[in-house]
PDB file of C-alpha atoms and ligand atoms in Angstrom:
ATOM      1  CA  MET S  62      67.616 -66.712  33.290  1.00 74.00           C
ATOM      2  CA  SER S  63      64.956 -68.564  35.345  1.00 90.00           C
ATOM      3  CA  LYS S  64      66.413 -71.695  36.892  1.00 95.00           C
ATOM      4  CA  LEU S  65      63.983 -74.116  35.157  1.00 98.00           C
ATOM      5  CA  GLN S  66      63.776 -72.292  31.822  1.00 97.00           C
ATOM      6  CA  GLY S  67      63.318 -74.737  28.930  1.00 97.00           C
ATOM      7  CA  LYS S  68      62.259 -77.573  31.252  1.00 98.00           C
ATOM      8  CA  VAL S  69      58.934 -79.417  31.278  1.00 98.00           C
ATOM      9  CA  ALA S  70      57.502 -80.634  34.595  1.00 99.00           C
ATOM     10  CA  PHE S  71      54.875 -83.407  34.838  1.00 99.00           C
ATOM     11  CA  VAL S  72      52.902 -82.865  38.062  1.00 99.00           C
ATOM     12  CA  THR S  73      50.300 -85.327  39.378  1.00 99.00           C
ATOM     13  CA  GLY S  74      47.462 -84.412  41.730  1.00 99.00           C
ATOM     14  CA  ALA S  75      47.629 -80.922  40.254  1.00 99.00           C
ATOM     15  CA  ALA S  76      43.980 -79.857  40.464  1.00 98.00           C
ATOM     16  CA  ARG S  77      44.433 -78.244  43.864  1.00 98.00           C
ATOM     17  CA  GLY S  78      46.370 -78.301  47.131  1.00 98.00           C
ATOM     18  CA  GLN S  79      50.083 -79.048  47.001  1.00 99.00           C
ATOM     19  CA  GLY S  80      50.031 -80.240  43.379  1.00 99.00           C
ATOM     20  CA  ARG S  81      48.616 -76.919  42.202  1.00 99.00           C
ATOM     21  CA  SER S  82      51.146 -75.051  44.313  1.00 99.00           C
ATOM     22  CA  HIS S  83      54.033 -77.131  42.893  1.00 99.00           C
ATOM     23  CA  ALA S  84      52.815 -76.565  39.312  1.00 99.00           C
ATOM     24  CA  VAL S  85      52.602 -72.800  39.762  1.00 98.00           C
ATOM     25  CA  ARG S  86      55.943 -72.596  41.618  1.00 98.00           C
ATOM     26  CA  LEU S  87      57.793 -74.591  38.943  1.00 98.00           C
ATOM     27  CA  ALA S  88      56.171 -72.393  36.266  1.00 98.00           C
ATOM     28  CA  GLU S  89      57.393 -69.315  38.153  1.00 98.00           C
ATOM     29  CA  ASP S  90      60.829 -70.963  38.022  1.00 98.00           C
ATOM     30  CA  GLY S  91      60.484 -71.143  34.219  1.00 98.00           C
ATOM     31  CA  ALA S  92      59.106 -74.647  33.502  1.00 98.00           C
ATOM     32  CA  ASP S  93      56.189 -75.531  31.250  1.00 98.00           C
ATOM     33  CA  ILE S  94      53.740 -77.799  33.059  1.00 99.00           C
ATOM     34  CA  VAL S  95      51.743 -80.949  32.443  1.00 98.00           C
ATOM     35  CA  ALA S  96      49.041 -80.844  35.132  1.00 99.00           C
ATOM     36  CA  LEU S  97      47.456 -84.243  35.777  1.00 99.00           C
ATOM     37  CA  ASP S  98      44.575 -85.166  38.060  1.00 99.00           C
ATOM     38  CA  ALA S  99      41.869 -87.850  38.181  1.00 98.00           C
ATOM     39  CA  CYS S 100      39.197 -85.230  38.926  1.00 98.00           C
ATOM     40  CA  ALA S 101      36.918 -87.845  40.497  1.00 98.00           C
ATOM     41  CA  ASP S 102      35.814 -88.742  43.996  1.00 98.00           C
ATOM     42  CA  ILE S 103      36.684 -92.143  45.505  1.00 98.00           C
ATOM     43  CA  ALA S 104      34.267 -94.131  47.679  1.00 97.00           C
ATOM     44  CA  THR S 105      36.698 -94.885  50.527  1.00 97.00           C
ATOM     45  CA  VAL S 106      38.053 -91.322  50.722  1.00 98.00           C
ATOM     46  CA  PRO S 107      35.997 -89.272  53.210  1.00 97.00           C
ATOM     47  CA  TYR S 108      36.297 -85.878  51.481  1.00 98.00           C
ATOM     48  CA  PRO S 109      35.777 -84.621  47.915  1.00 98.00           C
ATOM     49  CA  LEU S 110      38.765 -84.842  45.590  1.00 98.00           C
ATOM     50  CA  GLY S 111      39.900 -82.394  42.912  1.00 98.00           C
ATOM     51  CA  THR S 112      37.561 -81.399  40.069  1.00 98.00           C
ATOM     52  CA  ALA S 113      37.925 -80.604  36.364  1.00 98.00           C
ATOM     53  CA  ASP S 114      37.169 -76.933  37.129  1.00 98.00           C
ATOM     54  CA  GLU S 115      39.962 -76.861  39.708  1.00 98.00           C
ATOM     55  CA  LEU S 116      42.389 -78.459  37.226  1.00 98.00           C
ATOM     56  CA  ALA S 117      41.446 -75.784  34.669  1.00 98.00           C
ATOM     57  CA  GLU S 118      42.057 -73.141  37.349  1.00 98.00           C
ATOM     58  CA  THR S 119      45.552 -74.594  37.934  1.00 99.00           C
ATOM     59  CA  ALA S 120      46.248 -74.276  34.204  1.00 98.00           C
ATOM     60  CA  ALA S 121      45.066 -70.657  34.260  1.00 98.00           C
ATOM     61  CA  LEU S 122      47.357 -69.897  37.218  1.00 98.00           C
ATOM     62  CA  VAL S 123      50.312 -71.505  35.419  1.00 98.00           C
ATOM     63  CA  GLU S 124      49.553 -69.493  32.282  1.00 98.00           C
ATOM     64  CA  GLU S 125      49.422 -66.268  34.352  1.00 98.00           C
ATOM     65  CA  THR S 126      53.132 -66.813  35.049  1.00 98.00           C
ATOM     66  CA  GLY S 127      53.787 -66.731  31.292  1.00 98.00           C
ATOM     67  CA  ARG S 128      54.429 -70.485  30.963  1.00 98.00           C
ATOM     68  CA  ARG S 129      52.343 -73.064  29.092  1.00 98.00           C
ATOM     69  CA  CYS S 130      50.194 -75.765  30.705  1.00 98.00           C
ATOM     70  CA  ALA S 131      48.774 -78.992  29.254  1.00 98.00           C
ATOM     71  CA  ILE S 132      45.975 -80.678  31.194  1.00 98.00           C
ATOM     72  CA  ALA S 133      45.664 -84.454  31.549  1.00 98.00           C
ATOM     73  CA  THR S 134      42.707 -86.137  33.213  1.00 98.00           C
ATOM     74  CA  ALA S 135      44.119 -89.457  34.402  1.00 98.00           C
ATOM     75  CA  ASP S 136      43.989 -91.737  37.408  1.00 98.00           C
ATOM     76  CA  VAL S 137      47.424 -92.796  38.674  1.00 98.00           C
ATOM     77  CA  ARG S 138      45.999 -96.311  39.151  1.00 98.00           C
ATOM     78  CA  SER S 139      45.782 -96.641  35.338  1.00 98.00           C
ATOM     79  CA  LEU S 140      48.982 -97.220  33.369  1.00 98.00           C
ATOM     80  CA  GLU S 141      46.979 -96.718  30.181  1.00 98.00           C
ATOM     81  CA  GLN S 142      45.784 -93.256  31.272  1.00 98.00           C
ATOM     82  CA  LEU S 143      49.264 -92.327  32.501  1.00 99.00           C
ATOM     83  CA  GLY S 144      50.705 -93.430  29.145  1.00 98.00           C
ATOM     84  CA  ALA S 145      48.222 -91.201  27.312  1.00 98.00           C
ATOM     85  CA  ALA S 146      49.294 -88.288  29.544  1.00 98.00           C
ATOM     86  CA  VAL S 147      52.968 -88.922  28.724  1.00 98.00           C
ATOM     87  CA  ASP S 148      52.064 -88.954  25.012  1.00 98.00           C
ATOM     88  CA  LEU S 149      50.199 -85.666  25.498  1.00 98.00           C
ATOM     89  CA  ALA S 150      53.253 -84.158  27.218  1.00 98.00           C
ATOM     90  CA  LYS S 151      55.598 -85.275  24.427  1.00 98.00           C
ATOM     91  CA  GLY S 152      53.143 -84.154  21.728  1.00 98.00           C
ATOM     92  CA  THR S 153      52.702 -80.736  23.322  1.00 98.00           C
ATOM     93  CA  PHE S 154      56.201 -79.935  24.546  1.00 98.00           C
ATOM     94  CA  GLY S 155      58.450 -82.559  22.905  1.00 98.00           C
ATOM     95  CA  HIS S 156      60.070 -83.678  26.153  1.00 98.00           C
ATOM     96  CA  ILE S 157      59.681 -84.184  29.929  1.00 98.00           C
ATOM     97  CA  ASP S 158      62.475 -83.219  32.330  1.00 98.00           C
ATOM     98  CA  ILE S 159      60.904 -83.231  35.781  1.00 99.00           C
ATOM     99  CA  LEU S 160      58.388 -85.533  37.443  1.00 99.00           C
ATOM    100  CA  VAL S 161      56.585 -84.413  40.592  1.00 99.00           C
ATOM    101  CA  ALA S 162      54.616 -87.508  41.650  1.00 99.00           C
ATOM    102  CA  ASN S 163      52.331 -85.908  44.213  1.00 98.00           C
ATOM    103  CA  ALA S 164      48.813 -87.381  43.790  1.00 99.00           C
ATOM    104  CA  GLY S 165      47.483 -89.092  46.886  1.00 98.00           C
ATOM    105  CA  VAL S 166      44.545 -89.637  49.211  1.00 98.00           C
ATOM    106  CA  TRP S 167      44.019 -90.038  52.937  1.00 98.00           C
ATOM    107  CA  SER S 168      41.535 -91.860  55.118  1.00 97.00           C
ATOM    108  CA  SER S 169      41.603 -92.894  58.754  1.00 94.00           C
ATOM    109  CA  SER S 170      41.524 -96.265  60.487  1.00 92.00           C
ATOM    110  CA  THR S 171      40.610 -97.064  64.067  1.00 89.00           C
ATOM    111  CA  ASP S 172      43.234 -99.807  64.270  1.00 94.00           C
ATOM    112  CA  SER S 173      45.077-102.053  61.805  1.00 96.00           C
ATOM    113  CA  TRP S 174      42.939-105.135  62.360  1.00 97.00           C
ATOM    114  CA  SER S 175      39.564-103.399  62.005  1.00 95.00           C
ATOM    115  CA  LEU S 176      40.337-101.667  58.717  1.00 97.00           C
ATOM    116  CA  ASP S 177      38.284-103.035  55.819  1.00 97.00           C
ATOM    117  CA  GLU S 178      40.022-104.566  52.815  1.00 97.00           C
ATOM    118  CA  GLU S 179      38.702-102.073  50.235  1.00 98.00           C
ATOM    119  CA  THR S 180      39.971 -99.047  52.179  1.00 98.00           C
ATOM    120  CA  TRP S 181      43.397-100.679  52.650  1.00 98.00           C
ATOM    121  CA  GLN S 182      43.667-101.736  48.996  1.00 98.00           C
ATOM    122  CA  THR S 183      42.515 -98.409  47.551  1.00 98.00           C
ATOM    123  CA  MET S 184      45.113 -96.590  49.633  1.00 98.00           C
ATOM    124  CA  ILE S 185      47.931 -98.907  48.532  1.00 98.00           C
ATOM    125  CA  ASP S 186      46.730 -98.766  44.916  1.00 98.00           C
ATOM    126  CA  ILE S 187      46.898 -94.943  44.825  1.00 98.00           C
ATOM    127  CA  ASN S 188      49.540 -93.832  47.336  1.00 98.00           C
ATOM    128  CA  LEU S 189      52.083 -96.592  46.659  1.00 98.00           C
ATOM    129  CA  THR S 190      51.338 -98.503  43.455  1.00 99.00           C
ATOM    130  CA  GLY S 191      50.106 -95.285  41.800  1.00 99.00           C
ATOM    131  CA  GLN S 192      53.475 -93.652  42.498  1.00 98.00           C
ATOM    132  CA  TRP S 193      55.287 -96.666  41.031  1.00 99.00           C
ATOM    133  CA  LYS S 194      53.004 -96.619  37.957  1.00 99.00           C
ATOM    134  CA  THR S 195      53.629 -92.902  37.501  1.00 99.00           C
ATOM    135  CA  ALA S 196      57.381 -93.513  37.554  1.00 99.00           C
ATOM    136  CA  LYS S 197      56.964 -96.528  35.238  1.00 98.00           C
ATOM    137  CA  ALA S 198      55.061 -94.363  32.740  1.00 99.00           C
ATOM    138  CA  VAL S 199      57.479 -91.404  32.745  1.00 98.00           C
ATOM    139  CA  VAL S 200      60.964 -92.861  33.351  1.00 98.00           C
ATOM    140  CA  PRO S 201      61.465 -94.523  29.912  1.00 98.00           C
ATOM    141  CA  THR S 202      61.002 -91.105  28.283  1.00 98.00           C
ATOM    142  CA  LEU S 203      63.545 -89.513  30.634  1.00 98.00           C
ATOM    143  CA  ILE S 204      66.039 -92.294  29.840  1.00 98.00           C
ATOM    144  CA  GLU S 205      65.438 -92.153  26.059  1.00 98.00           C
ATOM    145  CA  GLN S 206      65.989 -88.407  25.987  1.00 98.00           C
ATOM    146  CA  GLY S 207      69.460 -88.881  27.458  1.00 98.00           C
ATOM    147  CA  THR S 208      69.421 -85.459  29.063  1.00 98.00           C
ATOM    148  CA  GLY S 209      69.065 -86.461  32.720  1.00 98.00           C
ATOM    149  CA  GLY S 210      66.166 -85.365  34.888  1.00 98.00           C
ATOM    150  CA  ALA S 211      64.772 -84.948  38.375  1.00 98.00           C
ATOM    151  CA  ILE S 212      61.972 -86.797  40.131  1.00 99.00           C
ATOM    152  CA  THR S 213      60.312 -86.070  43.449  1.00 99.00           C
ATOM    153  CA  ILE S 214      57.817 -88.467  44.948  1.00 99.00           C
ATOM    154  CA  THR S 215      55.624 -87.221  47.762  1.00 99.00           C
ATOM    155  CA  SER S 216      55.818 -89.319  50.907  1.00 98.00           C
ATOM    156  CA  SER S 217      55.052 -87.776  54.321  1.00 98.00           C
ATOM    157  CA  SER S 218      56.519 -87.276  57.759  1.00 98.00           C
ATOM    158  CA  ILE S 219      54.393 -90.394  58.364  1.00 97.00           C
ATOM    159  CA  GLY S 220      56.615 -92.104  55.762  1.00 98.00           C
ATOM    160  CA  LEU S 221      59.472 -91.747  58.243  1.00 98.00           C
ATOM    161  CA  LYS S 222      57.729 -92.388  61.546  1.00 96.00           C
ATOM    162  CA  ALA S 223      54.447 -94.006  62.461  1.00 95.00           C
ATOM    163  CA  THR S 224      51.446 -92.702  64.354  1.00 91.00           C
ATOM    164  CA  THR S 225      48.113 -94.369  65.049  1.00 92.00           C
ATOM    165  CA  GLY S 226      44.950 -93.949  63.025  1.00 91.00           C
ATOM    166  CA  ASN S 227      46.383 -94.283  59.482  1.00 93.00           C
ATOM    167  CA  VAL S 228      47.963 -97.750  59.088  1.00 97.00           C
ATOM    168  CA  HIS S 229      47.258 -97.969  55.357  1.00 98.00           C
ATOM    169  CA  TYR S 230      48.487 -94.401  54.713  1.00 98.00           C
ATOM    170  CA  THR S 231      51.551 -94.912  56.920  1.00 98.00           C
ATOM    171  CA  THR S 232      52.416 -98.177  55.163  1.00 98.00           C
ATOM    172  CA  ALA S 233      52.037 -96.658  51.689  1.00 98.00           C
ATOM    173  CA  LYS S 234      54.135 -93.612  52.589  1.00 98.00           C
ATOM    174  CA  HIS S 235      56.897 -95.796  54.096  1.00 98.00           C
ATOM    175  CA  GLY S 236      56.812 -97.854  50.878  1.00 98.00           C
ATOM    176  CA  VAL S 237      57.343 -94.716  48.799  1.00 98.00           C
ATOM    177  CA  ILE S 238      60.714 -94.208  50.523  1.00 98.00           C
ATOM    178  CA  GLY S 239      61.826 -97.672  49.327  1.00 98.00           C
ATOM    179  CA  LEU S 240      60.644 -96.859  45.811  1.00 99.00           C
ATOM    180  CA  VAL S 241      62.600 -93.594  45.818  1.00 99.00           C
ATOM    181  CA  ARG S 242      65.797 -95.175  47.138  1.00 98.00           C
ATOM    182  CA  THR S 243      65.637 -97.965  44.549  1.00 98.00           C
ATOM    183  CA  LEU S 244      64.918 -95.586  41.669  1.00 99.00           C
ATOM    184  CA  ALA S 245      67.819 -93.376  42.798  1.00 99.00           C
ATOM    185  CA  HIS S 246      70.159 -96.388  42.389  1.00 98.00           C
ATOM    186  CA  GLU S 247      68.681 -97.434  39.039  1.00 98.00           C
ATOM    187  CA  LEU S 248      68.577 -93.973  37.491  1.00 98.00           C
ATOM    188  CA  ALA S 249      71.866 -92.489  38.701  1.00 98.00           C
ATOM    189  CA  PRO S 250      73.692 -93.873  35.612  1.00 98.00           C
ATOM    190  CA  HIS S 251      71.218 -91.838  33.512  1.00 98.00           C
ATOM    191  CA  HIS S 252      71.831 -88.649  35.542  1.00 98.00           C
ATOM    192  CA  ILE S 253      68.259 -88.755  36.797  1.00 98.00           C
ATOM    193  CA  ARG S 254      67.945 -87.793  40.462  1.00 99.00           C
ATOM    194  CA  VAL S 255      65.121 -89.192  42.601  1.00 99.00           C
ATOM    195  CA  ASN S 256      64.118 -87.851  46.014  1.00 99.00           C
ATOM    196  CA  ALA S 257      61.215 -88.141  48.422  1.00 99.00           C
ATOM    197  CA  ILE S 258      59.562 -85.148  50.044  1.00 98.00           C
ATOM    198  CA  CYS S 259      58.115 -85.694  53.514  1.00 98.00           C
ATOM    199  CA  PRO S 260      55.740 -82.954  54.697  1.00 98.00           C
ATOM    200  CA  THR S 261      54.037 -82.712  58.058  1.00 98.00           C
ATOM    201  CA  ALA S 262      50.334 -81.740  57.973  1.00 98.00           C
ATOM    202  CA  VAL S 263      49.746 -79.258  55.151  1.00 98.00           C
ATOM    203  CA  ASN S 264      46.889 -76.773  54.844  1.00 98.00           C
ATOM    204  CA  THR S 265      44.825 -78.588  52.174  1.00 98.00           C
ATOM    205  CA  THR S 266      41.485 -80.424  51.974  1.00 98.00           C
ATOM    206  CA  MET S 267      43.290 -83.630  52.958  1.00 98.00           C
ATOM    207  CA  ILE S 268      43.619 -82.116  56.436  1.00 97.00           C
ATOM    208  CA  LYS S 269      40.627 -79.801  56.452  1.00 97.00           C
ATOM    209  CA  ASN S 270      37.822 -82.349  56.565  1.00 97.00           C
ATOM    210  CA  ASP S 271      35.477 -83.776  59.197  1.00 97.00           C
ATOM    211  CA  SER S 272      37.100 -87.227  59.231  1.00 96.00           C
ATOM    212  CA  LEU S 273      40.518 -85.760  60.120  1.00 96.00           C
ATOM    213  CA  TYR S 274      38.994 -83.571  62.821  1.00 97.00           C
ATOM    214  CA  ALA S 275      37.294 -86.652  64.300  1.00 95.00           C
ATOM    215  CA  LEU S 276      40.613 -88.546  64.355  1.00 94.00           C
ATOM    216  CA  PHE S 277      42.116 -85.829  66.550  1.00 95.00           C
ATOM    217  CA  ARG S 278      39.012 -85.220  68.684  1.00 96.00           C
ATOM    218  CA  PRO S 279      37.037 -88.484  68.930  1.00 94.00           C
ATOM    219  CA  ASP S 280      35.577 -87.153  72.190  1.00 97.00           C
ATOM    220  CA  LEU S 281      33.565 -84.431  70.375  1.00 97.00           C
ATOM    221  CA  GLY S 282      30.352 -84.883  68.365  1.00 95.00           C
ATOM    222  CA  SER S 283      31.180 -82.529  65.478  1.00 96.00           C
ATOM    223  CA  PRO S 284      34.760 -81.335  65.893  1.00 97.00           C
ATOM    224  CA  THR S 285      36.125 -78.480  63.777  1.00 98.00           C
ATOM    225  CA  MET S 286      39.569 -77.478  62.543  1.00 98.00           C
ATOM    226  CA  SER S 287      40.102 -75.336  65.630  1.00 97.00           C
ATOM    227  CA  ASP S 288      39.387 -78.415  67.799  1.00 98.00           C
ATOM    228  CA  ALA S 289      41.983 -80.444  65.838  1.00 98.00           C
ATOM    229  CA  GLU S 290      44.630 -77.723  65.746  1.00 98.00           C
ATOM    230  CA  PRO S 291      46.236 -78.351  69.163  1.00 98.00           C
ATOM    231  CA  GLY S 292      46.690 -82.048  68.271  1.00 97.00           C
ATOM    232  CA  LEU S 293      48.133 -81.180  64.867  1.00 97.00           C
ATOM    233  CA  ALA S 294      50.503 -78.639  66.440  1.00 98.00           C
ATOM    234  CA  ASP S 295      51.597 -81.267  68.955  1.00 97.00           C
ATOM    235  CA  LEU S 296      53.026 -83.332  66.055  1.00 96.00           C
ATOM    236  CA  ASN S 297      55.604 -80.604  65.384  1.00 98.00           C
ATOM    237  CA  LEU S 298      58.558 -79.042  67.202  1.00 98.00           C
ATOM    238  CA  LEU S 299      57.938 -75.596  65.737  1.00 98.00           C
ATOM    239  CA  ASP S 300      54.849 -73.714  66.849  1.00 97.00           C
ATOM    240  CA  VAL S 301      52.585 -74.397  63.840  1.00 98.00           C
ATOM    241  CA  SER S 302      49.597 -76.710  63.324  1.00 98.00           C
ATOM    242  CA  VAL S 303      49.747 -76.917  59.510  1.00 98.00           C
ATOM    243  CA  ILE S 304      52.372 -75.695  57.063  1.00 98.00           C
ATOM    244  CA  GLU S 305      51.376 -74.157  53.711  1.00 98.00           C
ATOM    245  CA  PRO S 306      51.597 -75.855  50.281  1.00 98.00           C
ATOM    246  CA  ALA S 307      54.089 -73.144  49.255  1.00 98.00           C
ATOM    247  CA  ASP S 308      56.490 -74.363  51.975  1.00 98.00           C
ATOM    248  CA  VAL S 309      56.601 -77.773  50.298  1.00 99.00           C
ATOM    249  CA  SER S 310      56.791 -76.257  46.806  1.00 99.00           C
ATOM    250  CA  ALA S 311      59.879 -74.268  47.824  1.00 98.00           C
ATOM    251  CA  ALA S 312      61.652 -77.503  48.760  1.00 98.00           C
ATOM    252  CA  ILE S 313      60.599 -79.174  45.492  1.00 98.00           C
ATOM    253  CA  SER S 314      61.731 -76.119  43.531  1.00 98.00           C
ATOM    254  CA  TRP S 315      65.197 -76.623  45.017  1.00 98.00           C
ATOM    255  CA  LEU S 316      65.254 -80.429  44.693  1.00 98.00           C
ATOM    256  CA  VAL S 317      64.438 -80.443  40.957  1.00 98.00           C
ATOM    257  CA  SER S 318      66.850 -77.616  40.114  1.00 98.00           C
ATOM    258  CA  ASP S 319      70.572 -77.754  39.411  1.00 97.00           C
ATOM    259  CA  ASP S 320      71.117 -76.209  42.858  1.00 98.00           C
ATOM    260  CA  ALA S 321      70.518 -79.785  44.094  1.00 98.00           C
ATOM    261  CA  ARG S 322      72.493 -81.455  41.285  1.00 98.00           C
ATOM    262  CA  TYR S 323      74.275 -83.870  43.638  1.00 98.00           C
ATOM    263  CA  VAL S 324      71.243 -84.642  45.801  1.00 98.00           C
ATOM    264  CA  THR S 325      69.630 -88.011  45.132  1.00 98.00           C
ATOM    265  CA  GLY S 326      68.084 -90.829  47.150  1.00 98.00           C
ATOM    266  CA  ILE S 327      67.125 -88.638  50.110  1.00 98.00           C
ATOM    267  CA  ALA S 328      63.851 -88.306  52.013  1.00 98.00           C
ATOM    268  CA  LEU S 329      63.617 -84.590  52.762  1.00 98.00           C
ATOM    269  CA  PRO S 330      61.379 -83.657  55.684  1.00 98.00           C
ATOM    270  CA  VAL S 331      59.526 -80.350  55.390  1.00 98.00           C
ATOM    271  CA  ASP S 332      57.926 -80.975  58.699  1.00 98.00           C
ATOM    272  CA  ALA S 333      58.375 -78.266  61.335  1.00 98.00           C
ATOM    273  CA  GLY S 334      60.541 -80.775  63.223  1.00 98.00           C
ATOM    274  CA  SER S 335      57.878 -83.494  63.333  1.00 98.00           C
ATOM    275  CA  THR S 336      60.204 -86.389  62.540  1.00 97.00           C
ATOM    276  CA  ALA S 337      62.835 -85.110  64.985  1.00 97.00           C
ATOM    277  CA  LYS S 338      60.284 -84.954  67.810  1.00 96.00           C
TER     278      LYS S 338
HETATM  279  N1  LIG P 940      47.937 -82.453  53.395  1.00 63.88           N
HETATM  280  C1  LIG P 940      48.799 -83.069  54.201  1.00 63.88           C
HETATM  281  O1  LIG P 940      48.762 -82.891  55.412  1.00 63.88           O
HETATM  282  C2  LIG P 940      49.886 -83.966  53.650  1.00 63.88           C
HETATM  283  C3  LIG P 940      51.001 -84.251  54.451  1.00 63.88           C
HETATM  284  C4  LIG P 940      52.002 -85.072  53.948  1.00 63.88           C
HETATM  285  C5  LIG P 940      51.898 -85.578  52.666  1.00 63.88           C
HETATM  286  N2  LIG P 940      50.792 -85.286  51.919  1.00 63.88           N
HETATM  287  C6  LIG P 940      50.732 -85.822  50.560  1.00 63.88           C
HETATM  288  O2  LIG P 940      50.793 -84.725  49.664  1.00 63.88           O
HETATM  289  C7  LIG P 940      50.175 -85.092  48.428  1.00 63.88           C
HETATM  290  C8  LIG P 940      49.214 -84.005  47.996  1.00 63.88           C
HETATM  291  O3  LIG P 940      48.125 -83.941  48.915  1.00 63.88           O
HETATM  292  P1  LIG P 940      47.350 -82.572  49.238  1.00 63.88           P
HETATM  293  O4  LIG P 940      47.623 -82.242  50.644  1.00 63.88           O
HETATM  294  O5  LIG P 940      47.621 -81.573  48.194  1.00 63.88           O
HETATM  295  O6  LIG P 940      45.822 -83.111  49.150  1.00 63.88           O
HETATM  296  P2  LIG P 940      44.627 -82.725  48.179  1.00 63.88           P
HETATM  297  O7  LIG P 940      43.553 -83.709  48.498  1.00 63.88           O
HETATM  298  O8  LIG P 940      44.317 -81.272  48.278  1.00 63.88           O
HETATM  299  O9  LIG P 940      45.213 -82.970  46.709  1.00 63.88           O
HETATM  300  C9  LIG P 940      45.428 -84.254  46.196  1.00 63.88           C
HETATM  301  C10 LIG P 940      45.108 -84.247  44.704  1.00 63.88           C
HETATM  302  O10 LIG P 940      45.405 -85.552  44.190  1.00 63.88           O
HETATM  303  C11 LIG P 940      44.347 -85.932  43.328  1.00 63.88           C
HETATM  304  N3  LIG P 940      44.248 -87.398  43.269  1.00 63.88           N
HETATM  305  C12 LIG P 940      43.854 -88.217  44.266  1.00 63.88           C
HETATM  306  N4  LIG P 940      43.841 -89.478  43.856  1.00 63.88           N
HETATM  307  C13 LIG P 940      44.253 -89.464  42.562  1.00 63.88           C
HETATM  308  C14 LIG P 940      44.444 -90.474  41.600  1.00 63.88           C
HETATM  309  N5  LIG P 940      44.170 -91.767  41.861  1.00 63.88           N
HETATM  310  N6  LIG P 940      44.901 -90.122  40.380  1.00 63.88           N
HETATM  311  C15 LIG P 940      45.161 -88.822  40.088  1.00 63.88           C
HETATM  312  N7  LIG P 940      44.962 -87.816  40.965  1.00 63.88           N
HETATM  313  C16 LIG P 940      44.516 -88.141  42.186  1.00 63.88           C
HETATM  314  C17 LIG P 940      43.114 -85.303  43.929  1.00 63.88           C
HETATM  315  O11 LIG P 940      42.041 -85.186  43.003  1.00 63.88           O
HETATM  316  C18 LIG P 940      43.645 -83.966  44.417  1.00 63.88           C
HETATM  317  O12 LIG P 940      43.506 -82.954  43.446  1.00 63.88           O
HETATM  318  C19 LIG P 940      49.556 -86.465  48.672  1.00 63.88           C
HETATM  319  O13 LIG P 940      50.421 -87.469  48.181  1.00 63.88           O
HETATM  320  C20 LIG P 940      49.476 -86.540  50.174  1.00 63.88           C
HETATM  321  O14 LIG P 940      49.440 -87.856  50.649  1.00 63.88           O
HETATM  322  C21 LIG P 940      49.797 -84.495  52.373  1.00 63.88           C
END
């Protein structure tokens, strides 16, 4: 029997990148999927975000595994939209067992004091408050069901140690660790485990964009990924510049399964040794 057979996983930021990879991996493990994404660009984010076509492609990939997929277009900044997605999940599948709160954005900052207020606030609203709102929307259903559950919330290696150039991102991702640790306390009596996942740079559009290249190579006019790669590799102990979404999905697959039944309240680095460096 597949290890997540009969489970339903609610995955945010699922149109592409890590969220898509997590959705497909958990489906391969036997779970039905609710795939949620805002499918809209954001003014302060310097690269295009997921699209409705990409979210539909995620659903098709999930269905290729033989599992079912419900699509929800929702912004994690909106409790109302998240609530509608939870209703959709319950209406379609009858229950939710796993939450993978993965949606997030990135943008750079020169230094903390020059960052504009809108860019700071948008980052906190999505990468920190959005994760809290996602938990707020889903947790009551997990508790009511009385059958336990597993939650992962995506932080970052930058949630465990700081660098320069991302104060708002670093602050939000550190905050996520506090959210996870608190939820782990609150939900343990309900047999709901809560863990953070902390990846180093991952091979997605969040990394593969001109603004990120410029952060690593401000000395060049139009830097490319190959210009940024030595700097990205220098973050890690192991000889790799970016890990793959599947590397993170493998860790989530373990964390939400019964193989990790006594694991809660941890921040698990999947980081090529970045936080140990
Ligand atoms: N790529 C990296 O290097 C890296 C490293 C560590 C942690 N992370 C984190 O991993 C998570 C996934 O990022 P990714 O690398 O797959 O990037 P990505 O940009 O490929 O995917 C992020 C997805 O989240 C969606 N999204 C963004 N804002 C949203 C909102 N307000 N509501 C709903 N959906 C929204 C986007 O549309 C997109 O589909 C993020 O939380 C990110 O901060 C990324």
